[in-house]
Amino acid sequence: MSLELNSVNGDASEWAFGFKATSRSLKPVHVAQVVFGHSLGHVHSPDLLFEFAEKPSKTPSEELSDEIKDKFEFDPREKNEQLDQLRQTLRKILANDNALYASQRGSAPTCTSDWFLINPTAGVTVGRFVHHLIKQTDSELREKLADQLTDHHDSISVLFRPLVKEAEKDTATVKTWQGPDADGALKEGHIAPELVDGFGTLSHHLKEPTSGAVNYPRDLRRVIKFGGFALYAYMANRHNEIRDEANQRPLRAPLLLNYTGGDENPVANASGECYDNVGTEVQAASRLGVEAILDTRGYRDSTEYDEDSIFEKIEAQELLDLNRNSDSKLQEDYDTFRYLFEGDPADDVFDRLVNAVTDAIHQSRYKTYTPIDTIQTFGWRSGIVKPRGNRANERRLAPDPEILEAILLSVLDPGEQLPLQQLCDRLRERYGIIVGGTDTDRAHLDQWDISVGTSTHESDPLSNRNYEGFKNAVIDLGFAQEYADGVTIVSTTIQ
Amino acid sequence: MATERTQTDKDFLAELARGGFAESLSPHQRRQIHIETNLDSFLRSALDDGKQVVLTGNPGDGKTQHILMLQDEYPEEDYFYLLDASEYADYGDLIDEWQHIFANDTPGVLAINDGPLYEMATEYQEDYDFLKTVQEQLQNQIVYDADDGDDIDFRDLVIVDLNNRDVLTPSVITTAIRKFASEFATEGHNHSGRCHIQYNAEKLQNETIQENIVDFLTELGHYGGHITVRDLLNYLCYILTAGLKECQTSFGEELKYYNLAFEGQGSIFDLARERFQSPQLVHPFVDSRLWADAEQETSFSDRDEADTVVEPVFNQKKRRFLFEDALMDIGYESRSLYQNLEYDFINHRNGMSRQGNKEQLIKLLNGYFRPNNAKRSELQLWLSHSYRSKSSLALLSRTAIPKTDFEIRRPKLHPEISDAIAYTPSHTAFEYARNGTPIRLRIDRALYRSLGAFDADIPYTLRSRDVEQQILEFMEEVEYHETYSEETGTISVKDTETGRVERVDINDNIYRR
């Protein structure tokens, strides 16, 4: 049986992470759709909405079905022009998350209530993981989400009501997250239980219904923002959790947030290293997955897969299942694979094969979309890393205020007051977040072989400039107040 | 560095100008530099009533100074004084002692910086009941409504947070100038001729110049930022002495007070350099006249040299004009230079026209989203919603809240401490309070200025997202407290790229325009 790299890649991701983090198009709104659909247990099929939201340039208003047209009492003389104009503007609301595609496959409108929840095709297993974390909390988070989603008083729901109210309602395909084969993701000491606690604490900050209504979409955003961070932090720590115990590092993968305001300084560089480290760790977790999958498929059997027979299968173009129409491209693919296998320094043949397959999966020529690609792209889409786009070598960990707000609400109980340094300790211990406020920041980074270099023109930029920047960000959010003698008190009630 | 009494007064002044405010000033020196304010009588009255007062704030706010001034009249045997909380390595020890004294009803004054005080109140309030009162008072030093914090116990314990104290008031500034310019600067001169300190002291005793310095500093105070008593004394001592003990009998413009007013180190100097130099203060007639004088004085002929030759002289003249307008015969008062300052915000903050103020603010907030269609009678609420990290392509609005549901609240000191210090608020609160807990949007100088700029039709795409975020969060919070029909409504949708606004009615499952 030949190896189909995409399938190995997906199965390896399932084994290591418990989901297929192999989607180029994964966006926060996909996660939102799955999490909300799973929370409610139902979805809709708003066909009229999707028809209406087609770009007028693709489907002019005059071609819309009568069922839609009858809902618009516009001046008949210019009805189509007016409709075109209105559709163009209203489409932007649904497409605010940049996931409204020409085809409905993978498409996901933004959502403020259940009327916009569809049976998504993108991000299903990833969303299921986030939902599983929510399900594990002892809080009322799911009830609060349900209250919010079944309320239709918000302006987006009212605006689209005539197009979605009567849409067919179906039972959502709700499956329990099975977890990774590698081990129990929620084991004590892993990061996932901390993330469960985080969702639980966040829940205490979400609104209760008032007079029967609970029109506050910001809470939906808070849940999904924290879900995005949870996904990032979980994947970053996965390799360390499933590798040989002897090599495990006791502290979380560091996430040094760059609050220096610049990108050419020791803190920004170390933050970039942390970002790279997340990539390295995700790739390493992926490699363990490849090893497990190849083992399961019998490639450890040295009678069939000794060095000579592997070379023979490469020569015969039998080892890999490559989707190429051109013979020359196919030959190039095999040549590349042979170089990878030949050049790998491992002693054991199986290890060499695992390494070669892992390297091939991470080469662009084989057109696999790996967990690293997924988490890096998702990182900037959800606002954890900057800059956006494809400038991967310039990226730093620098969360948007909205992500930071959700993270803070996940570690601060309502009414709790504590000094900023204690908050920094909490963030570091629970999530590996480092901002420069604790004595152990450098030791934590050292354990992961990341060092903050020195600066010629400022003293300890991590503990000074970066910590100050973080402090100001927390103050700007309304969660802290600064006092004399270097004391800053954090509380969600300061707002 | 301790300043010995053997110093002459002018030497002492020069020490103070160089930041020589150690806690080790002699009692005599402390008395010398003390500026009597309402706080002195407030403290005496509190001690007479058997209360404990906690003076909190930042270093330099005058906490220790006030205690030392009381100790002669209210001796340590009968009163409890804490000069420096930092001498306790463990807050627990301090709190134990404090509780003991408090339980014995011993009146006194404690000076504790606000950081340690908040830490103590946060960390130990579960174990010490009186710390709950401390925390309540700390959190309610400033109130928005007469009823706010009226259930807090002030009977035995009073916290006064000197962070809120406005030092740059005419009476404090005038008292300080008179004290330093006439009592200190004129003695100890064993030289012939007139030195720079004598020159500056004479000028500062001139009534018109004094008034102009008061105007200058109170205007600076409008720009916020916390100014301590130490900052003010440091400033005045520097413009008298330049920090030089040695008298300079031959001196130029650089040692004259109006130049020194912009050259020292400290909060007030920073504020002066940032706010009150050209081109912040511009007046077409004054500037052209001063520039012409500077050109004449420098025998200027080559236009390329204007920056290097004329401008320094012009700047000196302008600095002088700020204080000596009456002597320079320009035809205008220096006050006229302040006319371009942000009086809109100051008037708003001071509530010059209460009702018009609220309507004006509603107009500004509406104007952010619809510059040419901004109502004054109701606030339109907008919603931005997306899960990704990028600003929205479209905003929606379905609701307008009548102006009667909003109030502008002006922060003020809690009535129990309002006699203790002068307070000038840095902001107002735009408050929605229809259902339960008030929801407030803090209107400070920066937000007000941004809103003013939006009113001037700056394109939407060029605006600061931070400002928008503040406003939208307030609006989302308000909308949560409103009750609407979920079936009908008029919805406006703003395309944030083009700025176009579409409006559509939804009723009975039908769209109408």
XYZ file of C-alpha atoms in Angstrom, chain B residues 193-513:
321
model
C 25.617 95.068 42.019
C 22.580 92.987 41.243
C 22.794 89.243 40.703
C 20.494 86.957 38.689
C 18.626 85.831 41.824
C 17.921 89.400 42.906
C 16.850 90.278 39.366
C 14.437 87.343 39.152
C 13.124 87.898 42.680
C 12.363 91.545 41.931
C 10.550 90.581 38.769
C 8.507 87.938 40.528
C 7.435 90.482 43.128
C 5.949 92.631 40.396
C 2.203 92.234 40.676
C 1.521 92.024 36.933
C 4.243 89.458 36.390
C 2.984 87.485 39.340
C -0.512 87.449 37.879
C 0.879 86.280 34.548
C 2.822 83.455 36.206
C -0.369 82.411 37.958
C -2.244 82.463 34.626
C 0.570 80.546 32.949
C 0.687 77.792 35.573
C -3.069 77.435 35.987
C -3.430 77.159 32.206
C -0.748 74.466 32.241
C -2.701 72.712 34.971
C -5.616 72.324 32.554
C -3.571 69.809 30.625
C -3.795 67.256 33.377
C -0.995 65.060 34.595
C -0.389 64.953 38.305
C 1.579 67.921 39.659
C 2.862 67.649 43.210
C 3.656 70.409 45.692
C 7.275 69.380 45.319
C 7.036 69.961 41.552
C 5.681 73.466 42.122
C 8.311 74.451 44.691
C 11.043 72.969 42.560
C 9.778 74.986 39.597
C 9.602 78.306 41.417
C 13.005 77.858 43.057
C 14.546 77.097 39.678
C 13.155 80.127 37.891
C 14.580 82.235 40.716
C 18.048 80.687 40.986
C 18.664 78.398 38.001
C 19.892 76.027 40.692
C 23.050 78.155 41.182
C 24.160 79.025 44.701
C 26.754 81.450 43.420
C 25.347 84.817 42.539
C 25.963 85.781 38.916
C 26.259 89.549 38.779
C 27.004 89.478 35.125
C 24.347 87.430 33.434
C 22.477 87.232 30.174
C 19.044 86.169 28.956
C 19.715 82.543 29.828
C 19.477 83.227 33.575
C 16.331 85.315 33.418
C 13.239 83.727 34.895
C 11.208 83.726 31.651
C 13.817 81.575 29.944
C 14.443 79.446 32.990
C 10.679 78.784 33.042
C 11.217 76.426 30.099
C 14.644 75.013 30.837
C 14.598 73.009 34.104
C 13.881 69.375 34.880
C 10.517 68.270 36.251
C 6.861 67.745 35.447
C 5.955 71.421 35.114
C 8.928 72.150 32.874
C 8.039 69.164 30.685
C 4.462 70.387 30.446
C 5.608 73.938 29.640
C 7.944 72.752 26.895
C 5.305 70.452 25.475
C 2.382 72.856 25.554
C 3.392 76.462 25.840
C 6.178 76.995 23.376
C 5.715 78.080 19.797
C 3.935 76.879 17.801
C 1.423 75.817 20.454
C 0.777 79.406 21.410
C 0.254 81.457 18.299
C -1.125 84.923 17.844
C -0.777 86.589 14.438
C -0.302 90.162 15.636
C 1.839 89.413 18.659
C 4.015 87.004 16.705
C 4.544 89.333 13.743
C 5.435 92.225 16.037
C 7.887 90.133 18.092
C 9.424 88.677 14.944
C 9.903 92.165 13.466
C 11.598 93.292 16.692
C 13.843 90.232 16.613
C 14.801 90.890 12.993
C 15.646 94.461 13.823
C 17.666 93.469 16.873
C 19.722 90.890 14.989
C 20.286 93.118 11.945
C 18.888 90.271 9.952
C 19.302 90.336 6.183
C 19.703 86.799 4.845
C 16.377 84.891 4.835
C 18.170 81.530 4.905
C 19.489 82.395 8.328
C 16.104 83.150 9.849
C 16.018 79.838 11.739
C 19.399 80.218 13.323
C 19.653 83.971 13.791
C 16.185 85.405 14.305
C 14.234 82.532 15.773
C 16.204 82.186 19.041
C 15.758 85.898 19.750
C 12.094 85.712 18.775
C 11.584 82.771 21.176
C 13.174 84.693 24.015
C 10.961 87.662 23.318
C 7.908 85.505 23.215
C 8.804 83.857 26.510
C 9.280 87.298 28.024
C 5.985 88.498 26.551
C 4.150 85.685 28.347
C 5.058 87.328 31.657
C 5.932 90.951 30.868
C 3.262 91.847 28.331
C 2.484 95.134 30.083
C 6.129 96.220 29.922
C 6.641 95.409 26.258
C 3.952 97.663 24.777
C 2.782 95.209 22.123
C -0.851 96.174 22.351
C -2.047 92.765 23.468
C -2.154 90.873 26.739
C -0.360 87.573 27.095
C -3.695 85.978 27.936
C -4.652 86.453 24.305
C -2.126 83.726 23.420
C -4.128 81.169 25.336
C -7.223 81.684 23.220
C -6.310 78.907 20.819
C -6.110 76.337 23.573
C -8.670 73.623 23.873
C -11.347 75.599 25.612
C -14.045 73.423 24.080
C -13.060 70.572 26.356
C -12.500 72.835 29.343
C -15.918 74.415 28.881
C -17.441 70.976 28.480
C -15.700 69.727 31.603
C -16.635 72.774 33.598
C -20.239 72.538 32.467
C -20.502 76.070 31.178
C -23.837 75.200 29.637
C -25.202 72.032 31.106
C -28.045 71.154 28.745
C -26.288 72.429 25.640
C -23.267 70.481 26.751
C -25.069 67.173 26.707
C -26.650 67.883 23.362
C -23.329 68.961 21.938
C -21.710 65.740 23.110
C -24.513 63.638 21.614
C -24.029 65.507 18.368
C -20.299 64.791 18.441
C -20.836 61.087 19.137
C -23.441 60.810 16.378
C -21.126 62.772 14.120
C -18.452 60.114 14.411
C -20.608 57.721 12.408
C -22.684 60.151 10.338
C -20.830 63.444 10.099
C -23.435 65.249 8.060
C -26.470 63.911 9.801
C -25.753 64.252 13.492
C -28.768 64.746 15.722
C -28.590 66.417 19.108
C -31.777 64.983 20.548
C -30.950 61.262 20.539
C -27.914 59.027 20.419
C -27.852 56.475 17.672
C -26.261 53.193 18.805
C -23.991 51.328 16.397
C -22.800 47.727 16.464
C -19.639 46.246 15.011
C -19.463 42.468 15.047
C -16.878 40.036 13.731
C -14.827 37.180 15.111
C -11.660 37.867 13.202
C -8.886 40.293 14.000
C -9.700 43.098 11.634
C -11.976 46.094 11.724
C -15.479 45.623 10.463
C -16.564 46.057 6.861
C -19.965 47.254 8.001
C -21.580 48.707 11.113
C -25.250 48.478 11.994
C -27.637 50.573 13.971
C -31.247 49.996 14.894
C -31.622 52.085 17.994
C -31.640 55.700 19.045
C -31.751 56.554 22.723
C -33.389 59.876 23.646
C -31.181 62.448 25.290
C -33.275 62.282 28.436
C -31.795 58.853 29.187
C -28.309 60.340 29.401
C -26.669 62.671 31.841
C -23.289 64.287 31.924
C -21.749 63.585 35.292
C -18.947 65.714 36.611
C -16.630 63.970 39.024
C -16.222 65.649 42.363
C -14.634 64.860 45.667
C -16.649 62.835 48.142
C -18.471 65.373 50.347
C -16.597 64.129 53.442
C -13.260 65.239 51.997
C -14.297 68.051 49.700
C -12.989 70.656 52.177
C -9.573 69.026 52.347
C -8.125 69.715 48.922
C -8.792 71.551 45.685
C -9.850 69.246 42.863
C -10.090 69.839 39.130
C -11.571 66.902 37.214
C -9.697 65.555 34.212
C -12.833 64.217 32.562
C -16.590 64.015 32.629
C -18.738 60.912 32.387
C -21.444 60.520 29.789
C -23.845 58.330 31.717
C -26.696 56.075 30.768
C -28.659 55.091 33.826
C -32.086 53.970 32.744
C -31.958 50.469 34.168
C -29.947 49.903 37.305
C -26.175 50.235 37.286
C -25.006 53.347 35.465
C -22.963 52.833 32.304
C -20.420 55.537 31.736
C -18.303 56.676 28.836
C -15.312 58.591 30.108
C -14.959 61.809 28.165
C -11.415 63.004 28.637
C -9.434 65.531 26.689
C -8.153 62.994 24.152
C -11.586 61.568 23.369
C -13.173 65.013 23.195
C -10.467 66.231 20.851
C -10.893 63.166 18.639
C -14.635 63.682 18.490
C -14.096 67.325 17.594
C -11.848 66.276 14.742
C -14.495 63.872 13.469
C -16.998 66.674 13.501
C -14.649 68.464 11.151
C -15.286 65.690 8.624
C -12.052 63.725 8.724
C -12.637 60.712 6.447
C -13.893 57.707 8.343
C -11.145 55.392 7.094
C -8.460 57.671 8.573
C -9.876 57.625 12.093
C -8.414 55.963 15.133
C -9.870 52.533 15.798
C -9.105 52.914 19.501
C -11.573 55.762 19.764
C -14.155 53.815 17.808
C -13.655 50.811 20.079
C -14.308 52.882 23.211
C -17.507 54.294 21.769
C -18.765 50.998 20.380
C -18.181 49.160 23.657
C -20.227 51.810 25.463
C -22.979 51.525 22.860
C -23.068 47.722 23.026
C -23.380 47.923 26.795
C -26.236 50.435 26.546
C -28.029 48.385 23.911
C -27.929 45.348 26.217
C -30.040 47.272 28.708
C -32.663 48.357 26.201
C -35.716 46.334 25.213
C -36.816 46.225 21.605
C -39.083 44.360 19.309
C -37.308 41.476 17.623
C -39.665 41.626 14.667
C -39.660 45.179 13.470
C -37.141 47.928 13.220
C -35.395 50.452 11.080
C -31.821 49.427 10.490
C -29.013 51.585 9.195
C -25.961 49.901 7.742
C -22.757 51.822 7.230
C -20.261 50.557 4.699
C -16.996 51.437 6.433
C -15.010 51.477 3.196
C -17.217 53.846 1.222
C -18.916 55.584 4.152
C -22.296 55.044 2.512
C -25.226 54.419 4.824
C -28.173 52.270 3.729
C -31.383 52.407 5.703
C -34.146 49.871 5.552
C -37.397 49.228 7.458
C -38.341 45.716 8.470
C -41.942 45.104 9.393
C -44.204 42.116 9.006
C -41.360 40.211 7.327
C -41.181 42.798 4.551
C -38.373 45.236 3.722
C -39.226 48.807 2.835
C -37.023 51.803 2.169
